[in-house]
Amino acid sequence: MSEWMSAEQAALRLGVKAATLYAYVSRGTLTRRKADGRSVFNRAEIEELAGRGRPRRQAGTTELVIESAVTMLGADRHYYRGRDAVGLAATWRLEQTATWLWTGAEAGAPEVWETAPDALAAAREAQRGLSPDVLPLERLQVIVTALAVADPVRYNLEPAAVAQTGKGLMAGMVDALPSEASPDGRDRGLHARLWRKLSGAGAGERLADVLRFALVLLADHELAASTLAARVAASVRADPYAVVTTGLGTTSGALHGGASLGVESLLAEVGEPGRAAQAMGERLRRGERIAGFGHMVYRAGDGRGDALLERVRQAVPGHPRLAVADAVLDEARRRALPAMNIDFPLGLLTHLAGMPRGAGEAIFGVARTAGWLAHAMEEYAKPTRLRLRAAYTGPLE
């Protein structure tokens, strides 16, 4: 008898749906590998799990399983429609990634994504009264709302229409951000335009390609908090702009997209390698968590973060601020903190590139818009809405 079982056999033996089976993989309960292009599972693990019953969820968390063909979480990384996202990030742009997530088809020749001139003007005008200190993520929320008002056909929820809306929406999110940089016609890709909006004077141009790499990695991550919120909105037929606004609002949470802001603050406070121990120690003494470390899914380490950090190192070898990051990583190991996650190199990227405070959140929001819309398309195709139930714990009269 083979030591490996097909997904169908494993799900039947455990009495669960395929989505639940892959949820066990993402939590590290089961081992999965590829054989002849198909997923197979270790028979001994399946039998052991069948004997002791379904695994209990982690204390303090609530897990909801929704069937989706968009993204699967592996042991240390994620897969977009079955393809390794870290591998795709080596060469793909955000536009290609979004097209793949939305349609399951590879994009053809490079296409310049743009939004309607009147919509772009409205999005820029909507920010006129904002303080210069407003965080980029908060600007994106204003921008998306203005773009929505300027789009009279936003309620067309057919897949092709949503994809077309997504192209203009993502282009508008980038192009409506304020910038003092001069336009550059050499590269019209979203990552190049976002780089010109956010990077500081004198930032190494090689870091622009690191931004491209990061955008691909961040485009989706299964049912993260913002994606679940976006799917709930889509399930009641909220339009694509409302879906993205919902995702952006959830992204601002310190335990989600806002974690990179915590990394930016830490690196700025440390300043020089010798201060890492003191700065981190003071945070821990105050009962604060150290942003950029630990992940609910990747217990042994986040392969996305490792890949992004390596890209940063290759882009600016010997940069003096890398020594600060290394000191923080060393101190984290000395204090036995959880493994680094992708928020740490994202915060480091914005720090090295001289980007404004909160730029990491904006990068996350622009990238994750691709994933939110992919999940929205799945919900638009379903006849029912998502309706969670509460376990009431209040008084009874």
mmCIF file with all atom_site columns, C-alpha atoms in Angstrom, residues 30-114:
data_model
loop_
_atom_site.group_PDB
_atom_site.id
_atom_site.type_symbol
_atom_site.label_atom_id
_atom_site.label_alt_id
_atom_site.label_comp_id
_atom_site.label_asym_id
_atom_site.label_entity_id
_atom_site.label_seq_id
_atom_site.pdbx_PDB_ins_code
_atom_site.Cartn_x
_atom_site.Cartn_y
_atom_site.Cartn_z
_atom_site.occupancy
_atom_site.B_iso_or_equiv
_atom_site.pdbx_formal_charge
_atom_site.auth_seq_id
_atom_site.auth_comp_id
_atom_site.auth_asym_id
_atom_site.auth_atom_id
_atom_site.pdbx_PDB_model_num
ATOM 1  C CA . LEU A 1 30  ? -0.783  17.595 7.662   1.00 0.00 ? 30  LEU A CA 1
ATOM 2  C CA . THR A 1 31  ? 2.027   17.254 5.145   1.00 0.00 ? 31  THR A CA 1
ATOM 3  C CA . ARG A 1 32  ? 1.277   17.788 1.469   1.00 0.00 ? 32  ARG A CA 1
ATOM 4  C CA . ARG A 1 33  ? 3.428   17.262 -1.575  1.00 0.00 ? 33  ARG A CA 1
ATOM 5  C CA . LYS A 1 34  ? 3.016   17.249 -5.346  1.00 0.00 ? 34  LYS A CA 1
ATOM 6  C CA . ALA A 1 35  ? 3.065   14.031 -7.403  1.00 0.00 ? 35  ALA A CA 1
ATOM 7  C CA . ASP A 1 36  ? 2.346   14.120 -11.143 1.00 0.00 ? 36  ASP A CA 1
ATOM 8  C CA . GLY A 1 37  ? 0.841   17.572 -10.712 1.00 0.00 ? 37  GLY A CA 1
ATOM 9  C CA . ARG A 1 38  ? -1.604  16.478 -7.990  1.00 0.00 ? 38  ARG A CA 1
ATOM 10 C CA . SER A 1 39  ? -1.632  16.947 -4.219  1.00 0.00 ? 39  SER A CA 1
ATOM 11 C CA . VAL A 1 40  ? -0.940  13.846 -2.148  1.00 0.00 ? 40  VAL A CA 1
ATOM 12 C CA . PHE A 1 41  ? -0.945  13.375 1.626   1.00 0.00 ? 41  PHE A CA 1
ATOM 13 C CA . ASN A 1 42  ? 1.004   11.203 4.011   1.00 0.00 ? 42  ASN A CA 1
ATOM 14 C CA . ARG A 1 43  ? -1.123  8.135  4.804   1.00 0.00 ? 43  ARG A CA 1
ATOM 15 C CA . ALA A 1 44  ? 0.301   7.696  8.310   1.00 0.00 ? 44  ALA A CA 1
ATOM 16 C CA . GLU A 1 45  ? -0.568  11.297 9.217   1.00 0.00 ? 45  GLU A CA 1
ATOM 17 C CA . ILE A 1 46  ? -4.087  10.885 7.847   1.00 0.00 ? 46  ILE A CA 1
ATOM 18 C CA . GLU A 1 47  ? -4.644  7.701  9.845   1.00 0.00 ? 47  GLU A CA 1
ATOM 19 C CA . GLU A 1 48  ? -3.258  9.272  13.025  1.00 0.00 ? 48  GLU A CA 1
ATOM 20 C CA . LEU A 1 49  ? -5.497  12.312 12.588  1.00 0.00 ? 49  LEU A CA 1
ATOM 21 C CA . ALA A 1 50  ? -8.513  10.115 11.862  1.00 0.00 ? 50  ALA A CA 1
ATOM 22 C CA . GLY A 1 51  ? -7.833  8.197  15.054  1.00 0.00 ? 51  GLY A CA 1
ATOM 23 C CA . ARG A 1 52  ? -7.645  11.188 17.366  1.00 0.00 ? 52  ARG A CA 1
ATOM 24 C CA . GLY A 1 53  ? -10.371 13.303 15.758  1.00 0.00 ? 53  GLY A CA 1
ATOM 25 C CA . ARG A 1 54  ? -10.267 16.684 14.096  1.00 0.00 ? 54  ARG A CA 1
ATOM 26 C CA . PRO A 1 55  ? -7.616  19.101 15.409  1.00 0.00 ? 55  PRO A CA 1
ATOM 27 C CA . ARG A 1 56  ? -8.810  21.800 17.726  1.00 0.00 ? 56  ARG A CA 1
ATOM 28 C CA . ARG A 1 57  ? -8.290  25.365 16.673  1.00 0.00 ? 57  ARG A CA 1
ATOM 29 C CA . GLN A 1 58  ? -5.720  27.495 18.395  1.00 0.00 ? 58  GLN A CA 1
ATOM 30 C CA . ALA A 1 59  ? -6.915  29.118 21.599  1.00 0.00 ? 59  ALA A CA 1
ATOM 31 C CA . GLY A 1 60  ? -8.084  32.675 21.072  1.00 0.00 ? 60  GLY A CA 1
ATOM 32 C CA . THR A 1 61  ? -8.866  32.259 17.382  1.00 0.00 ? 61  THR A CA 1
ATOM 33 C CA . THR A 1 62  ? -12.011 31.532 15.408  1.00 0.00 ? 62  THR A CA 1
ATOM 34 C CA . GLU A 1 63  ? -11.552 29.697 12.130  1.00 0.00 ? 63  GLU A CA 1
ATOM 35 C CA . LEU A 1 64  ? -13.999 29.921 9.256   1.00 0.00 ? 64  LEU A CA 1
ATOM 36 C CA . VAL A 1 65  ? -13.493 27.656 6.242   1.00 0.00 ? 65  VAL A CA 1
ATOM 37 C CA . ILE A 1 66  ? -14.658 29.027 2.879   1.00 0.00 ? 66  ILE A CA 1
ATOM 38 C CA . GLU A 1 67  ? -14.023 27.132 -0.335  1.00 0.00 ? 67  GLU A CA 1
ATOM 39 C CA . SER A 1 68  ? -11.827 29.184 -2.680  1.00 0.00 ? 68  SER A CA 1
ATOM 40 C CA . ALA A 1 69  ? -9.665  28.542 -5.731  1.00 0.00 ? 69  ALA A CA 1
ATOM 41 C CA . VAL A 1 70  ? -7.655  31.760 -5.390  1.00 0.00 ? 70  VAL A CA 1
ATOM 42 C CA . THR A 1 71  ? -4.823  31.095 -2.933  1.00 0.00 ? 71  THR A CA 1
ATOM 43 C CA . MET A 1 72  ? -3.565  28.136 -0.916  1.00 0.00 ? 72  MET A CA 1
ATOM 44 C CA . LEU A 1 73  ? -1.289  28.442 2.112   1.00 0.00 ? 73  LEU A CA 1
ATOM 45 C CA . GLY A 1 74  ? 1.627   26.035 2.360   1.00 0.00 ? 74  GLY A CA 1
ATOM 46 C CA . ALA A 1 75  ? 4.071   25.276 5.138   1.00 0.00 ? 75  ALA A CA 1
ATOM 47 C CA . ASP A 1 76  ? 6.045   28.519 4.760   1.00 0.00 ? 76  ASP A CA 1
ATOM 48 C CA . ARG A 1 77  ? 4.567   30.318 1.744   1.00 0.00 ? 77  ARG A CA 1
ATOM 49 C CA . HIS A 1 78  ? 1.465   30.718 -0.405  1.00 0.00 ? 78  HIS A CA 1
ATOM 50 C CA . TYR A 1 79  ? 0.376   29.629 -3.864  1.00 0.00 ? 79  TYR A CA 1
ATOM 51 C CA . TYR A 1 80  ? -1.676  31.664 -6.355  1.00 0.00 ? 80  TYR A CA 1
ATOM 52 C CA . ARG A 1 81  ? -4.026  29.270 -8.135  1.00 0.00 ? 81  ARG A CA 1
ATOM 53 C CA . GLY A 1 82  ? -1.523  26.486 -7.510  1.00 0.00 ? 82  GLY A CA 1
ATOM 54 C CA . ARG A 1 83  ? 1.648   28.412 -8.422  1.00 0.00 ? 83  ARG A CA 1
ATOM 55 C CA . ASP A 1 84  ? 4.341   29.359 -5.906  1.00 0.00 ? 84  ASP A CA 1
ATOM 56 C CA . ALA A 1 85  ? 3.947   33.097 -5.251  1.00 0.00 ? 85  ALA A CA 1
ATOM 57 C CA . VAL A 1 86  ? 7.614   33.490 -4.301  1.00 0.00 ? 86  VAL A CA 1
ATOM 58 C CA . GLY A 1 87  ? 8.592   31.972 -7.642  1.00 0.00 ? 87  GLY A CA 1
ATOM 59 C CA . LEU A 1 88  ? 6.198   34.220 -9.551  1.00 0.00 ? 88  LEU A CA 1
ATOM 60 C CA . ALA A 1 89  ? 7.560   37.300 -7.777  1.00 0.00 ? 89  ALA A CA 1
ATOM 61 C CA . ALA A 1 90  ? 10.972  36.692 -9.327  1.00 0.00 ? 90  ALA A CA 1
ATOM 62 C CA . THR A 1 91  ? 9.758   37.938 -12.710 1.00 0.00 ? 91  THR A CA 1
ATOM 63 C CA . TRP A 1 92  ? 6.099   38.980 -12.602 1.00 0.00 ? 92  TRP A CA 1
ATOM 64 C CA . ARG A 1 93  ? 4.597   42.403 -12.108 1.00 0.00 ? 93  ARG A CA 1
ATOM 65 C CA . LEU A 1 94  ? 1.539   43.212 -10.038 1.00 0.00 ? 94  LEU A CA 1
ATOM 66 C CA . GLU A 1 95  ? -0.546  43.534 -13.214 1.00 0.00 ? 95  GLU A CA 1
ATOM 67 C CA . GLN A 1 96  ? 0.302   39.967 -14.280 1.00 0.00 ? 96  GLN A CA 1
ATOM 68 C CA . THR A 1 97  ? -0.396  38.701 -10.789 1.00 0.00 ? 97  THR A CA 1
ATOM 69 C CA . ALA A 1 98  ? -3.778  40.404 -10.612 1.00 0.00 ? 98  ALA A CA 1
ATOM 70 C CA . THR A 1 99  ? -4.779  39.026 -14.008 1.00 0.00 ? 99  THR A CA 1
ATOM 71 C CA . TRP A 1 100 ? -3.799  35.522 -12.906 1.00 0.00 ? 100 TRP A CA 1
ATOM 72 C CA . LEU A 1 101 ? -5.745  35.846 -9.650  1.00 0.00 ? 101 LEU A CA 1
ATOM 73 C CA . TRP A 1 102 ? -8.820  37.226 -11.412 1.00 0.00 ? 102 TRP A CA 1
ATOM 74 C CA . THR A 1 103 ? -8.948  34.940 -14.439 1.00 0.00 ? 103 THR A CA 1
ATOM 75 C CA . GLY A 1 104 ? -6.565  32.014 -13.996 1.00 0.00 ? 104 GLY A CA 1
ATOM 76 C CA . ALA A 1 105 ? -4.989  33.005 -17.318 1.00 0.00 ? 105 ALA A CA 1
ATOM 77 C CA . GLU A 1 106 ? -1.551  34.508 -17.867 1.00 0.00 ? 106 GLU A CA 1
ATOM 78 C CA . ALA A 1 107 ? -1.486  38.073 -19.126 1.00 0.00 ? 107 ALA A CA 1
ATOM 79 C CA . GLY A 1 108 ? -0.345  38.686 -22.672 1.00 0.00 ? 108 GLY A CA 1
ATOM 80 C CA . ALA A 1 109 ? 1.802   41.599 -23.754 1.00 0.00 ? 109 ALA A CA 1
ATOM 81 C CA . PRO A 1 110 ? 2.473   44.215 -21.037 1.00 0.00 ? 110 PRO A CA 1
ATOM 82 C CA . GLU A 1 111 ? -0.475  46.578 -20.727 1.00 0.00 ? 111 GLU A CA 1
ATOM 83 C CA . VAL A 1 112 ? -0.502  50.059 -19.214 1.00 0.00 ? 112 VAL A CA 1
ATOM 84 C CA . TRP A 1 113 ? -3.284  50.280 -16.655 1.00 0.00 ? 113 TRP A CA 1
ATOM 85 C CA . GLU A 1 114 ? -4.895  53.708 -16.396 1.00 0.00 ? 114 GLU A CA 1
#
